[in-house]
Short mmCIF file of C-alpha atoms in Angstrom, two decimals:
data_model
loop_
_atom_site.label_atom_id
_atom_site.label_comp_id
_atom_site.label_asym_id
_atom_site.label_seq_id
_atom_site.Cartn_x
_atom_site.Cartn_y
_atom_site.Cartn_z
CA MET I 14 -57.87 -44.95 -54.11
CA VAL I 15 -59.95 -46.78 -56.67
CA LEU I 16 -61.99 -49.70 -55.33
CA GLY I 17 -61.19 -51.77 -58.42
CA ALA I 18 -57.44 -51.35 -57.83
CA VAL I 19 -57.78 -52.39 -54.21
CA LEU I 20 -59.83 -55.45 -55.17
CA PHE I 21 -57.32 -56.37 -57.86
CA ILE I 22 -54.39 -56.17 -55.40
CA ALA I 23 -56.41 -58.16 -52.82
CA VAL I 24 -57.20 -60.94 -55.32
CA LEU I 25 -53.59 -60.99 -56.53
CA GLN I 26 -52.31 -61.28 -52.96
CA GLY I 27 -54.81 -63.98 -52.08
CA ALA I 28 -54.00 -65.99 -55.20
CA THR I 29 -50.25 -65.86 -54.59
CA GLU I 30 -50.00 -65.84 -50.78
CA LEU I 31 -48.91 -69.45 -50.48
CA PHE I 32 -46.22 -68.99 -53.13
CA PRO I 33 -42.79 -67.54 -52.31
CA VAL I 34 -43.54 -64.09 -53.70
CA SER I 35 -43.86 -60.76 -51.97
CA SER I 36 -47.30 -59.35 -51.29
CA LEU I 37 -45.65 -56.03 -50.48
CA GLY I 38 -44.01 -56.24 -53.88
CA HIS I 39 -47.46 -56.58 -55.46
CA ALA I 40 -48.73 -53.49 -53.68
CA VAL I 41 -45.68 -51.43 -54.64
CA LEU I 42 -45.07 -52.66 -58.21
CA VAL I 43 -48.47 -53.43 -59.73
CA PRO I 44 -50.17 -50.01 -59.37
CA PRO I 45 -47.46 -48.07 -61.28
CA LEU I 46 -47.33 -50.81 -63.94
CA LEU I 47 -51.09 -50.51 -64.47
CA GLY I 48 -51.13 -46.72 -64.16
CA LEU I 49 -53.18 -46.84 -60.94
CA ASP I 50 -53.08 -43.98 -58.45
CA MET I 51 -51.86 -45.89 -55.38
CA ARG I 52 -48.85 -44.22 -53.80
CA PRO I 53 -46.73 -46.19 -51.29
CA THR I 54 -45.91 -42.87 -49.60
CA GLY I 55 -49.58 -41.93 -49.17
CA ASP I 56 -51.30 -41.92 -45.79
CA ASP I 57 -53.73 -44.62 -46.91
CA PHE I 58 -51.09 -47.13 -48.10
CA VAL I 59 -50.08 -48.71 -44.77
CA PRO I 60 -53.70 -49.13 -43.59
CA LEU I 61 -54.46 -50.76 -46.96
CA LEU I 62 -51.55 -53.19 -46.52
CA VAL I 63 -52.73 -54.00 -43.00
CA LEU I 64 -56.25 -54.73 -44.25
CA LEU I 65 -54.92 -56.88 -47.10
CA HIS I 66 -52.78 -58.89 -44.70
CA LEU I 67 -55.59 -59.20 -42.16
CA GLY I 68 -57.82 -60.60 -44.91
CA THR I 69 -55.15 -63.09 -45.91
CA ALA I 70 -54.51 -64.01 -42.28
CA ALA I 71 -58.22 -64.54 -41.65
CA ALA I 72 -58.51 -66.84 -44.66
CA LEU I 73 -55.44 -68.86 -43.64
CA LEU I 74 -56.54 -69.04 -40.02
CA TYR I 75 -59.90 -70.37 -41.17
CA LEU I 76 -58.37 -72.84 -43.62
CA TYR I 77 -55.90 -74.21 -41.07
CA ARG I 78 -58.08 -73.63 -37.99
CA ALA I 79 -57.56 -77.13 -36.54
CA GLN I 80 -53.78 -76.84 -36.71
CA TRP I 81 -53.84 -73.30 -35.32
CA TRP I 82 -56.11 -74.39 -32.49
CA ASN I 83 -53.58 -77.10 -31.57
CA ILE I 84 -50.70 -74.62 -31.71
CA ILE I 85 -52.45 -71.85 -29.75
CA SER I 86 -53.83 -74.17 -27.10
CA GLY I 87 -50.41 -75.83 -26.87
CA PHE I 88 -48.78 -72.44 -26.33
CA CYS I 89 -51.27 -71.54 -23.59
CA ARG I 90 -50.87 -74.91 -21.85
CA ALA I 91 -47.08 -74.65 -21.90
CA ALA I 92 -47.16 -71.03 -20.69
CA VAL I 93 -49.51 -71.86 -17.79
CA ARG I 94 -47.64 -75.04 -16.87
CA GLY I 95 -44.19 -73.45 -17.26
CA ARG I 96 -42.79 -76.34 -19.30
CA VAL I 97 -43.26 -77.88 -22.73
CA GLU I 98 -44.91 -81.28 -23.07
CA GLY I 99 -46.08 -82.76 -26.33
CA GLU I 100 -45.71 -81.97 -30.04
CA HIS I 101 -48.19 -79.10 -30.23
CA GLU I 102 -46.64 -77.26 -27.29
CA HIS I 103 -43.16 -77.78 -28.71
CA LEU I 104 -44.24 -76.48 -32.14
CA ALA I 105 -45.90 -73.44 -30.53
CA MET I 106 -42.71 -72.56 -28.68
CA LEU I 107 -40.62 -73.12 -31.83
CA ILE I 108 -42.82 -70.61 -33.69
CA PHE I 109 -42.49 -68.16 -30.80
CA VAL I 110 -38.68 -68.48 -30.73
CA ALA I 111 -38.42 -68.22 -34.53
CA THR I 112 -40.45 -64.99 -34.49
CA ILE I 113 -38.13 -63.16 -32.08
CA PRO I 114 -35.33 -62.15 -34.54
CA ALA I 115 -37.66 -60.74 -37.23
CA GLY I 116 -39.78 -58.96 -34.63
CA THR I 117 -36.71 -57.40 -33.04
CA LEU I 118 -35.23 -56.34 -36.36
CA GLY I 119 -38.59 -54.95 -37.48
CA LEU I 120 -38.86 -52.83 -34.35
CA LEU I 121 -35.30 -51.55 -34.62
CA LEU I 122 -35.31 -50.81 -38.36
CA GLU I 123 -38.99 -50.03 -39.04
CA LYS I 124 -38.52 -46.53 -40.43
CA SER I 125 -35.51 -47.28 -42.63
CA LEU I 126 -37.12 -50.48 -43.97
CA ARG I 127 -40.37 -48.66 -44.70
CA ALA I 128 -38.53 -45.92 -46.60
CA LEU I 129 -36.62 -48.52 -48.61
CA PHE I 130 -39.63 -50.67 -49.53
CA VAL I 131 -41.85 -47.90 -50.93
CA SER I 132 -39.65 -47.46 -53.99
CA PRO I 133 -40.94 -49.50 -56.96
CA ARG I 134 -37.39 -49.82 -58.31
CA ALA I 135 -36.06 -51.11 -55.01
CA ALA I 136 -39.02 -53.50 -54.69
CA ALA I 137 -38.41 -54.80 -58.21
CA ALA I 138 -34.69 -55.29 -57.49
CA PHE I 139 -35.44 -57.11 -54.24
CA LEU I 140 -37.94 -59.38 -56.00
CA VAL I 141 -35.34 -60.30 -58.63
CA VAL I 142 -32.70 -61.00 -55.99
CA ASN I 143 -35.22 -62.97 -53.93
CA GLY I 144 -36.17 -64.99 -57.02
CA ALA I 145 -32.51 -65.83 -57.66
CA ILE I 146 -32.01 -66.89 -54.05
CA LEU I 147 -35.15 -69.05 -54.10
CA PHE I 148 -34.09 -70.63 -57.40
CA GLY I 149 -30.65 -71.44 -55.97
CA ALA I 150 -32.15 -72.84 -52.78
CA GLU I 151 -34.56 -75.00 -54.79
CA MET I 152 -31.67 -76.39 -56.85
CA LEU I 153 -29.79 -77.24 -53.64
CA ARG I 154 -32.92 -78.85 -52.16
CA ARG I 155 -33.45 -81.00 -55.26
CA ARG I 156 -29.80 -82.05 -55.27
CA ASP I 157 -30.03 -82.99 -51.61
CA GLU I 158 -33.33 -84.81 -52.21
CA ARG I 159 -31.76 -86.89 -55.01
CA ARG I 160 -28.81 -87.66 -52.76
CA HIS I 161 -31.11 -88.86 -49.96
CA GLU I 162 -33.76 -90.48 -52.19
CA GLY I 163 -36.71 -88.27 -51.34
CA GLU I 164 -37.85 -86.21 -48.41
CA ALA I 165 -38.22 -89.15 -46.03
CA THR I 166 -34.89 -88.25 -44.41
CA PHE I 167 -36.04 -84.74 -43.47
CA ALA I 168 -37.42 -84.27 -39.96
CA ALA I 169 -40.87 -82.85 -39.23
CA ALA I 170 -41.04 -79.26 -37.96
CA GLU I 171 -42.15 -80.49 -34.53
CA LYS I 172 -38.80 -82.28 -34.16
CA LEU I 173 -36.65 -79.16 -34.62
CA SER I 174 -34.52 -77.86 -31.78
CA PHE I 175 -34.96 -74.39 -30.33
CA LYS I 176 -31.50 -73.54 -31.68
CA ALA I 177 -32.66 -74.49 -35.20
CA ALA I 178 -35.84 -72.42 -34.75
CA LEU I 179 -33.75 -69.41 -33.73
CA LEU I 180 -31.50 -69.94 -36.76
CA ILE I 181 -34.56 -70.10 -39.05
CA GLY I 182 -35.96 -66.95 -37.46
CA THR I 183 -32.62 -65.19 -37.92
CA CYS I 184 -32.58 -66.17 -41.60
CA GLN I 185 -36.12 -64.80 -41.95
CA ALA I 186 -35.02 -61.56 -40.30
CA LEU I 187 -32.07 -61.30 -42.68
CA ALA I 188 -34.48 -61.85 -45.57
CA LEU I 189 -36.02 -58.47 -44.71
#
C-alpha cells in the first residue's frame, strides 16, 4: 500500500469524521476512484481501518477529554456502587445500553457485513441511501423545530430514559 494513499485516506477521514458520512465508505470508494492499489479484500485492509479509527478515536478522546473523563468515571462509580446517581453516571449507562444492539448485531453478522461492505458498488449505493435518509431526517427535524420554535423544547441527552437509549441503539444497529 502506498503511504501517500494511506495519508490521504487518514486526512479525509479526520476532516469528515464529525459529519454524517461513512469513513468506511471513504476507504472503499476513494482508492478505486483515484486508481490507488488498496483492495478491501486484502489482508492489510482491516488493520488499516483499525489504525485509521484508532487515530480518529485518539483525537476525539483528546479533544473531548473532560467530558469523557466525566463519563468514564461516572460509569466506574455506578458500577462499583451498584446504582446510578448523578448526570454523568446516568449518561455513562445510557451510552452502555445504547451500544448493546449494535455490538450484538456486529458479533452475529460480522462476516456477512464484512463481505457486503468491501464492494465499492455496494458502498456507493449505501452512501446514497444513507444520504437520502439523512436528508429526510433533517427536513423532519427542521419542520419540528419550526413547529416548536427552536431546539429549546428538546431534552438533553442526560435526561433520556434507558428505553429511549435502547431504541437509539437499535436504530444505530439497523443503520448497519
